[in-house]
Coordinates of C-alpha atoms in Angstrom, one line a residue:
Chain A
X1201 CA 4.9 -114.1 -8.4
X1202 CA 8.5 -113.6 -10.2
X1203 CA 11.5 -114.5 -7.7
X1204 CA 12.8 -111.9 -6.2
X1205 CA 16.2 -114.2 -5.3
X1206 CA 16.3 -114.9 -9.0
X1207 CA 18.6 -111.4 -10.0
X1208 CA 21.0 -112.6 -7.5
X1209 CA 21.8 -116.0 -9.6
X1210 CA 25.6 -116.4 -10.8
X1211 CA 25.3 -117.5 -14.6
X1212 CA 28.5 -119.1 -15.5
X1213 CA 29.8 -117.5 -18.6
X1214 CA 33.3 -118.7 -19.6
X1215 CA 34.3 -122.0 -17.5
X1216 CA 38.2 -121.1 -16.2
X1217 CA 40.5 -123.1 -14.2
X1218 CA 43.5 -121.3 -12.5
X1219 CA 45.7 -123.6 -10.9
X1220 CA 42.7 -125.6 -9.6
X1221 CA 40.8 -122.8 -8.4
X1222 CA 37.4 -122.1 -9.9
X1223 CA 38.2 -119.0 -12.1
X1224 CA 35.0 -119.5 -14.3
X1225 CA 34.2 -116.0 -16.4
X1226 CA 30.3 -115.3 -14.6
X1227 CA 28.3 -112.5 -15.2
X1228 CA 29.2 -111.0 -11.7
X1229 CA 32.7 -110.9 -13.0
X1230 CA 31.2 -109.3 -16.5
X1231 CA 29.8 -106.8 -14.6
X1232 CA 33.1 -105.8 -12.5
X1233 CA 34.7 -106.0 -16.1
X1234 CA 32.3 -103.7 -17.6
X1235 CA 32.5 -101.2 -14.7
X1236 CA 36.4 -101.5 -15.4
X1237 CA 36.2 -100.3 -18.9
X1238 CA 33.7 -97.4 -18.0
X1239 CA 35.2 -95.9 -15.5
X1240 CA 38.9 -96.1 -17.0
X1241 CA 37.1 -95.3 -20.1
X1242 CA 35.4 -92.0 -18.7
X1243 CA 38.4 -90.8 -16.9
X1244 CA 40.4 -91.4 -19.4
X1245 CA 38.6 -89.6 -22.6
X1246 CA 36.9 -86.9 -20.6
X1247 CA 40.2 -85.8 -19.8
X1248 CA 41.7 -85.8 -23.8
X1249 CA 41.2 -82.3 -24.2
X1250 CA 43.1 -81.0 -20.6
X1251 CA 41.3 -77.8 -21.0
X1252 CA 42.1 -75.0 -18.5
X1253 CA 38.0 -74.7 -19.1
X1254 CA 36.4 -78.0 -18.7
X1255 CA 34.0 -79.2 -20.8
X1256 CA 31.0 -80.9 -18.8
X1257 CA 32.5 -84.3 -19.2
X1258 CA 35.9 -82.9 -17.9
X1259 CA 34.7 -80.9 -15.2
X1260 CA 32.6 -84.7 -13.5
X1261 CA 35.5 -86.2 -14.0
X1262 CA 37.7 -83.3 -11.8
X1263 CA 34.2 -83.2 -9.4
X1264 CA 34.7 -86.4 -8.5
X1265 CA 38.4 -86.4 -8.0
X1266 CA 38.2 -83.2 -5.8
X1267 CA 35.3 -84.8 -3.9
X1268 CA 37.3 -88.0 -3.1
X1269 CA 40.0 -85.8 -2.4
X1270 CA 38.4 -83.9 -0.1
X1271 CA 37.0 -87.1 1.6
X1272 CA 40.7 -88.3 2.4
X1273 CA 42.2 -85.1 3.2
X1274 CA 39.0 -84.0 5.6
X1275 CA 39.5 -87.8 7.6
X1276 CA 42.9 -88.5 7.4
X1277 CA 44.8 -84.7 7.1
X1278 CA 43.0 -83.2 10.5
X1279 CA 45.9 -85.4 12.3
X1280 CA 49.3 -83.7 10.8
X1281 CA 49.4 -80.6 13.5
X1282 CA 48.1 -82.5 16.8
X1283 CA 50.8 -85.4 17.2
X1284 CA 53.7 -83.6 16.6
X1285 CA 54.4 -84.8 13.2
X1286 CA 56.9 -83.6 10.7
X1287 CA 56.0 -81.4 8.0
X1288 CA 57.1 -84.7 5.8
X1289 CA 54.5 -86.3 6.9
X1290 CA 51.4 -83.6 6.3
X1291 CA 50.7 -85.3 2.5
X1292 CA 51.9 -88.5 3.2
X1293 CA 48.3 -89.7 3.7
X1294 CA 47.7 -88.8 -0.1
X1295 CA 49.5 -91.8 -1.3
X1296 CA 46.4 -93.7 -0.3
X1297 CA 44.5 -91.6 -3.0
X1298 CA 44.1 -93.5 -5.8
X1299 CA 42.8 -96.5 -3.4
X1300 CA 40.3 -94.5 -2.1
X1301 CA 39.3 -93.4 -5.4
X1302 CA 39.3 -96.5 -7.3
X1303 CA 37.2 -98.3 -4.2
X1304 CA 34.7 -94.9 -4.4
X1305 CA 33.9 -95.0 -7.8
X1306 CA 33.9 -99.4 -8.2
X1307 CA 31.6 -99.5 -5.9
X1308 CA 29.4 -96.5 -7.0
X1309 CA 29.4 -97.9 -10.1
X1310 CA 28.8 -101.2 -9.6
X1311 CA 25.7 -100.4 -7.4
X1312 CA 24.3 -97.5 -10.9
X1313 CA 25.0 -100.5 -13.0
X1314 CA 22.7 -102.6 -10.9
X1315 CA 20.2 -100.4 -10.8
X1316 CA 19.9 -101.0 -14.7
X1317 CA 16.4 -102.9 -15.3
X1318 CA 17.8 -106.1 -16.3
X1319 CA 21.4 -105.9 -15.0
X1320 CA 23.5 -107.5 -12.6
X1321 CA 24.6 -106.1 -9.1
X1322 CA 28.0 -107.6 -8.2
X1323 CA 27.7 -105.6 -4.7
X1324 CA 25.0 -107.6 -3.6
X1325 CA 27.0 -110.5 -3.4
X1326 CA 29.1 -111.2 0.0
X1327 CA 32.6 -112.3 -1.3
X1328 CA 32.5 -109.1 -3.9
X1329 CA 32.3 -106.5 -0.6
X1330 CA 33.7 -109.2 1.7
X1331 CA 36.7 -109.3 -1.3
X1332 CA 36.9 -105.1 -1.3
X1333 CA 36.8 -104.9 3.1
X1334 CA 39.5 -107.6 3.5
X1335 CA 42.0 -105.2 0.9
X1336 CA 41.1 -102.4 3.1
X1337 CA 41.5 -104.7 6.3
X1338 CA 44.7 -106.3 5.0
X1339 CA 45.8 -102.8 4.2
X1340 CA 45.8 -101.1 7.0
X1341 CA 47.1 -103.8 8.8
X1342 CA 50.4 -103.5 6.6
X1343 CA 50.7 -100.0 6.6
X1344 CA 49.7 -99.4 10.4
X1345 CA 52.7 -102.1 11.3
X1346 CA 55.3 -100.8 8.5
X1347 CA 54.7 -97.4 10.1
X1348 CA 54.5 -97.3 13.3
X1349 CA 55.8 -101.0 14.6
X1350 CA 54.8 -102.7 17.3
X1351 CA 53.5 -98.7 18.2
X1352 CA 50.8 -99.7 16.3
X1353 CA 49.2 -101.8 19.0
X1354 CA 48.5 -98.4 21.0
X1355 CA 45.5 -98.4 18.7
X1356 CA 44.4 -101.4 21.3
X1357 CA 45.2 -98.9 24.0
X1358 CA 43.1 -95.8 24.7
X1359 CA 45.1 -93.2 26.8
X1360 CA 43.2 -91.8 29.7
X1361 CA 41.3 -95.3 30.7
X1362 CA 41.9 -96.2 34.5
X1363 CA 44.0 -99.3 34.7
X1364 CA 41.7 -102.0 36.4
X1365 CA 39.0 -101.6 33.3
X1366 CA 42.3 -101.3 30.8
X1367 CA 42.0 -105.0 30.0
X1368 CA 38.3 -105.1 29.3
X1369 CA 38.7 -101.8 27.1
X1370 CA 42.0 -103.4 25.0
X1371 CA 39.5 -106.6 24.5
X1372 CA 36.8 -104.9 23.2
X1373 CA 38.8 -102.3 21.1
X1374 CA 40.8 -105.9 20.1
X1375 CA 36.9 -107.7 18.9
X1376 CA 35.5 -103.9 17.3
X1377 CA 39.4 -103.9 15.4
X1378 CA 38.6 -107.5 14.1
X1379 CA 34.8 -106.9 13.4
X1380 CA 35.6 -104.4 10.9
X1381 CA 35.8 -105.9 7.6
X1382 CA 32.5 -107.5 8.8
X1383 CA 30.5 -105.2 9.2
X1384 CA 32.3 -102.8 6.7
X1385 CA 31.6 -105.7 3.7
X1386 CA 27.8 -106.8 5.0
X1387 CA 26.8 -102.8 5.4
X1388 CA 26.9 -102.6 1.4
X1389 CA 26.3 -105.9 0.9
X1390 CA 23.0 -106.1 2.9
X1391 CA 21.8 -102.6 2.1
X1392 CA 22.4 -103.8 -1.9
X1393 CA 20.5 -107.1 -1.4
X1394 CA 17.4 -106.0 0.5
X1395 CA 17.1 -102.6 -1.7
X1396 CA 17.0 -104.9 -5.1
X1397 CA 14.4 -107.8 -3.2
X1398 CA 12.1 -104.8 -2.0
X1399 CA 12.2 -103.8 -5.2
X1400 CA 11.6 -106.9 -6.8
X1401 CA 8.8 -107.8 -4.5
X1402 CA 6.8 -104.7 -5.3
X1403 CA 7.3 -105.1 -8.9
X1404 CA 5.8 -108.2 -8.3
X1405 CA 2.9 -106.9 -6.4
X1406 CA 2.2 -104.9 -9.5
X1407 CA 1.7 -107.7 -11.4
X1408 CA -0.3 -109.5 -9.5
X1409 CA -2.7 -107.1 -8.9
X1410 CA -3.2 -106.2 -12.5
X1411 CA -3.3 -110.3 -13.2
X1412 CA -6.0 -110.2 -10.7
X1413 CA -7.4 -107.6 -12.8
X1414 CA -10.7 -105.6 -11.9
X1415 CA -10.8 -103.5 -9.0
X1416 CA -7.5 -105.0 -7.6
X1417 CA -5.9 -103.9 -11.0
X1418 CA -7.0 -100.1 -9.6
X1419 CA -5.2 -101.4 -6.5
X1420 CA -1.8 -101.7 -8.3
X1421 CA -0.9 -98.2 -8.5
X1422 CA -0.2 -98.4 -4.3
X1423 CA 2.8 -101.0 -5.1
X1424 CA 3.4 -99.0 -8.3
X1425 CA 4.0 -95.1 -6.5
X1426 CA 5.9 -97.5 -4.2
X1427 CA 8.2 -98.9 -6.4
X1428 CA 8.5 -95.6 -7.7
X1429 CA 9.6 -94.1 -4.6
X1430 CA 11.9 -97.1 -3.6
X1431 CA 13.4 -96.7 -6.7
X1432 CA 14.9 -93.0 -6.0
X1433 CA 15.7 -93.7 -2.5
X1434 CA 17.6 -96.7 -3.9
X1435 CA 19.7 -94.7 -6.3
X1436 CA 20.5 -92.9 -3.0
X1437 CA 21.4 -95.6 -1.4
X1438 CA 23.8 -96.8 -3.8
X1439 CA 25.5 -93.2 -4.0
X1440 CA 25.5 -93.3 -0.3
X1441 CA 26.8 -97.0 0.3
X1442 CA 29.9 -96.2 -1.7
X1443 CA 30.6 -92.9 -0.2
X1444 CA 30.2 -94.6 3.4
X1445 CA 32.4 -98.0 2.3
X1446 CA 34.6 -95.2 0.8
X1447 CA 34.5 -93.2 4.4
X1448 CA 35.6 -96.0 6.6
X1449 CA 38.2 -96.7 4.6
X1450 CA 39.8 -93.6 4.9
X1451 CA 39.0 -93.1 9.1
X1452 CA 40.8 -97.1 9.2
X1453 CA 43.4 -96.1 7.1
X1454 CA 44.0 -92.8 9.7
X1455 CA 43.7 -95.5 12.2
X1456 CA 46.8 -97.2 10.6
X1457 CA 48.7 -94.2 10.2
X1458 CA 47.7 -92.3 13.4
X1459 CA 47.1 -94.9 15.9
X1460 CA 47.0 -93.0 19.1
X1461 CA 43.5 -92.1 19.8
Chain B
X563 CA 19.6 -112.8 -17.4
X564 CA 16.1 -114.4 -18.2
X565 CA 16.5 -117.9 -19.9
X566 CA 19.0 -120.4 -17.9
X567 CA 21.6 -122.0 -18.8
X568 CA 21.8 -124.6 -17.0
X569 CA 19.8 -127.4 -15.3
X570 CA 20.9 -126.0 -11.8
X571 CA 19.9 -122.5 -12.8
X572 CA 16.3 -124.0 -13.6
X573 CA 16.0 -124.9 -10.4
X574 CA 16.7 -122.1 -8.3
X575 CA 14.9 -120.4 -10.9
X576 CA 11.7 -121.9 -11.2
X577 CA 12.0 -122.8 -7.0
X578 CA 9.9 -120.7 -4.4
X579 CA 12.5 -118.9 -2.3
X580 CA 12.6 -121.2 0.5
X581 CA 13.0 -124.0 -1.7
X582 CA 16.3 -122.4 -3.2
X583 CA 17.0 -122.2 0.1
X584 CA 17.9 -125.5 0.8
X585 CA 18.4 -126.6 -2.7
X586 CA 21.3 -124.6 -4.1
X587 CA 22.0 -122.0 -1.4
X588 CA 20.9 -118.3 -1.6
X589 CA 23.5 -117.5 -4.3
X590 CA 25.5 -114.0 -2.9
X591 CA 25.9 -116.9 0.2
X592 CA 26.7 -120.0 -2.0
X593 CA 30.2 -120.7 -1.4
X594 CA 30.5 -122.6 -5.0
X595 CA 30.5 -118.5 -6.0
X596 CA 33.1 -117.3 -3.7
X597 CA 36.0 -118.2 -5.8
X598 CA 35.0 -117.3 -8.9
X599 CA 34.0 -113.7 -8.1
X600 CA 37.1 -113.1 -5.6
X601 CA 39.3 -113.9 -8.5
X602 CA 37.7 -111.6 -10.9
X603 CA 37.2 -108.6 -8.0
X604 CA 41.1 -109.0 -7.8
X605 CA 41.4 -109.3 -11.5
X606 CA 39.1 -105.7 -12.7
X607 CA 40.4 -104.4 -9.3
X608 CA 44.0 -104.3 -9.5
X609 CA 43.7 -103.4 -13.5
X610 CA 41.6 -100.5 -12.1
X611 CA 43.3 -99.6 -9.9
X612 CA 46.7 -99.6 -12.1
X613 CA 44.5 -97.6 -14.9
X614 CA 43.7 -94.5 -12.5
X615 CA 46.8 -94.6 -10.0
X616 CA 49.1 -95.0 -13.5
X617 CA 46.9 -92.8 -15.7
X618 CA 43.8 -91.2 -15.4
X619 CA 43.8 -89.4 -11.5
X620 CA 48.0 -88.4 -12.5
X621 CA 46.3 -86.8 -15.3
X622 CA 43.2 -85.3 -14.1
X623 CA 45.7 -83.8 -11.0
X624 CA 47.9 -82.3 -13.4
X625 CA 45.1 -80.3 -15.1
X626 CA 43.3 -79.1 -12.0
X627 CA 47.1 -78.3 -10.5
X628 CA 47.8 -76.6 -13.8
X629 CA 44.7 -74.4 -13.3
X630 CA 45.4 -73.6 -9.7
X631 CA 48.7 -72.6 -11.2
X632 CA 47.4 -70.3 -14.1
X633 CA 44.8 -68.7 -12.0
X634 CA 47.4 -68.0 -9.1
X635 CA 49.8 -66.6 -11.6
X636 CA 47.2 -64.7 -13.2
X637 CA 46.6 -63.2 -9.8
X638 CA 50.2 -62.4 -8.9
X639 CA 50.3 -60.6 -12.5
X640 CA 47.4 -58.4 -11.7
X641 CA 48.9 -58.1 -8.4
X642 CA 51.9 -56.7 -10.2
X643 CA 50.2 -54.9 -12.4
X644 CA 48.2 -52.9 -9.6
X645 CA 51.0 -51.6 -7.4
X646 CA 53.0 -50.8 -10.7
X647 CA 49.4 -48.8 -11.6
X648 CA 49.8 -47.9 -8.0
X649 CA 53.2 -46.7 -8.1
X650 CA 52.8 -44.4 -11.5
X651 CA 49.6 -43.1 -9.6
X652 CA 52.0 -42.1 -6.6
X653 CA 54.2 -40.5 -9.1
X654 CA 52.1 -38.5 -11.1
X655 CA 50.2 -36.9 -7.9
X656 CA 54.5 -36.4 -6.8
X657 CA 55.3 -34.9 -10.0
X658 CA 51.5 -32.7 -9.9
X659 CA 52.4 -31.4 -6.4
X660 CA 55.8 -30.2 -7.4
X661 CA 54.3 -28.7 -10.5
X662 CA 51.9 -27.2 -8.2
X663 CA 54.5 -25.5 -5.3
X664 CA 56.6 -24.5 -8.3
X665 CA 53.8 -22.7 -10.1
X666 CA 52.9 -21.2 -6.8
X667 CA 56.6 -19.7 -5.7
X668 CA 56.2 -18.3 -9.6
X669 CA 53.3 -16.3 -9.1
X670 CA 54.1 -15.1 -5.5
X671 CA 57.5 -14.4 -6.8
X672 CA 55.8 -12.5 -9.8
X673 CA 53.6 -10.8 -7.4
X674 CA 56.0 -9.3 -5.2
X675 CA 57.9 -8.0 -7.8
X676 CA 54.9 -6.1 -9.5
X677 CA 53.8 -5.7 -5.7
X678 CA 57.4 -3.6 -5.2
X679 CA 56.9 -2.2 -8.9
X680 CA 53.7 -0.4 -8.6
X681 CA 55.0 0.4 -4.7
X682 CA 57.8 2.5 -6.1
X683 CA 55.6 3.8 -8.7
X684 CA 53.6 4.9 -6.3
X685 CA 56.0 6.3 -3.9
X686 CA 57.9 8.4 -7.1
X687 CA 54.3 10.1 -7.9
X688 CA 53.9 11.0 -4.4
X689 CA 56.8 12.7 -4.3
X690 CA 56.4 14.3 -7.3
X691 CA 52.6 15.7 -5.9
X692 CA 54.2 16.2 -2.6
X693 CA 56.6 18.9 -4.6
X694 CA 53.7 20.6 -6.5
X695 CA 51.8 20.9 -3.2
X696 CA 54.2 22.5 -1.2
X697 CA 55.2 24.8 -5.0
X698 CA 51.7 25.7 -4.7
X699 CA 51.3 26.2 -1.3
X700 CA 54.1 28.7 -1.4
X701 CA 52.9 30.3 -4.2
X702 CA 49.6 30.8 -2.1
X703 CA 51.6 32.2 0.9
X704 CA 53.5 34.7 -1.1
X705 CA 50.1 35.9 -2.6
X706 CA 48.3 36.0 0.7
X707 CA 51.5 37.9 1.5
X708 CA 50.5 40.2 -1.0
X709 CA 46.9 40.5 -0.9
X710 CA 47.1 41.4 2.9
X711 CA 50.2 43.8 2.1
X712 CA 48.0 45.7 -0.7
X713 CA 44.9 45.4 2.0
X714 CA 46.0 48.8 4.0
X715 CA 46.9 50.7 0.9
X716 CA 43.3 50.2 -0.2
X717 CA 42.0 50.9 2.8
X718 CA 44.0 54.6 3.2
X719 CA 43.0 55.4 -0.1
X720 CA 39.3 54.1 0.4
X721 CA 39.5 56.4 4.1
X722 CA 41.0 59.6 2.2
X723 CA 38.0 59.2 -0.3
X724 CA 35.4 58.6 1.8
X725 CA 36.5 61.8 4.1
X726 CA 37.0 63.9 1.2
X727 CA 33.3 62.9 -0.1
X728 CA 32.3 63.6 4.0
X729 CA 33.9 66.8 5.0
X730 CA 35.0 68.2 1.5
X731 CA 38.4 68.1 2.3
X732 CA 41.3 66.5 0.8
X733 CA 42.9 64.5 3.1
X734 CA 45.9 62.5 2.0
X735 CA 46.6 58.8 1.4
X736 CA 49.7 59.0 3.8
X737 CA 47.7 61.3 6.5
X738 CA 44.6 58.6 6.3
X739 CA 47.2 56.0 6.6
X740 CA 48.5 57.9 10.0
X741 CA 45.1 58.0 11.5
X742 CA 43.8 54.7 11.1

């Protein structure tokens, strides 16, 4: 039976050294590289033309900005009328756009790319997402302080709790605050990992069977409709995983920017 | 990704799972691949990130903003274009009602005068058969006047001949006339 853990394996490309850090050039990194050049690549040439009337490639290119768009506006804009903020203030969230964006469409690209036969999924490994939620983290940690001061501790503090349960309530708000990048980086990570090992297991099933060959090699096409199914739900998965990674990070970035609950 | 290129490739390759387990590490776990990959992610993601933040999404806003534009100033022109359509609507229905009193104080104007026209008209030729009516109605009285003058002449003379035919004797005019 092939190895299911074997797609996962680093393969050192290009040994680097950066100030004694282990820099080497792998094919994870290839892979972040090649998403690199098609998505700046797409964005950039499907927009040449700036047509009033897109062509196909323009009009993805504008679908997927107005549905990030849309995503940060629809999580972080419903907060601009409530808390008595300044009309200043109403698209000040939108600086944190092109973050939003560029982490959407990494990650969704990343995951397509792995779901090439053959390829490499840099999203299944744990310091990739681990890597992308610790920006995010480290990020709204900055901006939530630089915004609000010290104020931004009242996101430790939900109004309306009755005082003797106040210091249980800050602790766990404290521990849920600092579990965030955790389970933010192992939700992709894990859903990435166990989607490409089911698949690889079935696949494996298939061959088995048919190496067993006979009636069992009828009994292959049950792994085989599997595999087939598994394999939509998994594109789904990927386009979900990146819209959810994508999600969070816009509801902690409201957190950092409207931290009264 | 299928030949290795290493000896420790080999053996995580050629390894049952739980073998590589304990031998290598599951790799997105091995900490040996930690650095390496955060290095590039913050390599490919800060150039991505400075490739659509610096270029691409600036671009791609500017179309759809420039399309918003056009298609809201394309509205406010129609917009214009309707109530100035709306406005020579108005004045042509102004202009058709005036058109339409004025033609009317014309033709009641017009008709009073011929109404007044044929009224005196009507009132001279009345007069003028009033006058011939009571001419002839006087001519009628002065022959009744007449006939009913002559009527007792006729009568003596009738009487005088009807007793001269009756009693053979000639009676005159004047003496019929005394007796009747």
């Amino acid at each position: 039976m092939p190895d299911p853990i074997h797609q996962f394996e680093i393969k050192r490309i290009v040994p680097l050294d950066l100030f004694g850090l282990d820099a080497t050039f792998t094919n994870s990194a290839l892979f972040m590289l090649l998403a690199v050049v098609l998505i700046a690549g797409f964005l950039i040439f499907s927009m040449q033309g700036r047509s009033l009337v897109p062509t196909r490639l323009q009009s993805l290119a504008e679908m997927l900005y107005e549905f990030v768009a849309n995503m940060v506006r629809d999580t972080m804009g419903g907060h601009s009328h409530d808390d008595g903020h300044g009309h200043s203030h109403e698209h000040g969230y939108m600086k944190f756009f092109p973050l939003v964006f560029t982490i959407f469409i990494f990650i969704l690209t990343l995951n397509m790319l792995g779901m090439i036969p053959g390829f490499f999924t840099s999203t299944s490994h744990l310091a990739v997402t681990a890597g992308l939620a610790l920006l995010v983290f480290v990020t709204v940690l900055i901006v939530g302080f630089a915004k609000n001061g010290l104020g931004f501790l009242n996101l430790f503090v939900p109004s309306g709790v009755p005082i003797y349960v106040l210091p249980l309530v800050v602790a766990i708000e404290i521990i849920s605050f600092l579990s965030r990048p955790i389970s933010h980086s192992v939700r992709l990570f894990a859903n990435m990992l166990a989607g490409h090992i089911t698949l690889k297991v079935f696949a494996g099933f298939i061959i088995m069977l048919l190496g067993a060959g006979g009636a069992y090699g009828v009994l292959s096409i049950l792994p085989l409709s599997m595999a087939t199914a598994l394999t939509a739900l998994e594109f789904l998965v990927a386009f979900l995983q990146a819209y959810v990674f994508a999600m969070l990070t816009c509801m902690y970035l409201n957190d950092a920017l409207h931290p009264g609950h | 990704m299928a030949q290795p290129h290493n000896a420790q490739q080999h053996n995580t390759e050629t390894g049952v799972p739980h073998d590589a387990g304990h031998k290598g590490a599951f790799p997105p776990l091995d900490p040996n691949n930690f650095a390496p990959q955060l290095i590039w992610l913050a390599i490919t993601f800060a150039l991505l990130y400075w490739l659509l933040s610096k270029i691409a999404l600036p671009r791609i806003g500017e179309v759809i903003e420039e399309r918003r534009d056009r298609i809201q100033r394309d509205l406010d022109a129609a917009e214009a274009l309707k109530s100035e359509t709306e406005r020579a609507i108005r004045d042509y229905e102004q202009s058709l009602a005036d058109a339409r009193t004025k033609a009317g104080g014309i033709a009641r104007e017009t008709r009073e005068k011929l109404a007044q026209q044929t009224d005196n008209k009507r009132r001279d030729s009345e007069a003028q058969v009033a006058a011939k009516i009571a001419e002839a109605e006087g001519r009628i009285a002065d022959m009744k006047a007449n006939a009913l003058a002559s009527v007792s002449d006729i009568a003596s003379e009738t009487a005088s001949a009807i007793v001269a035919k009756l009693i053979g004797d000639n009676v005159s005019a004047a003496e019929a006339k005394k007796h009747l």
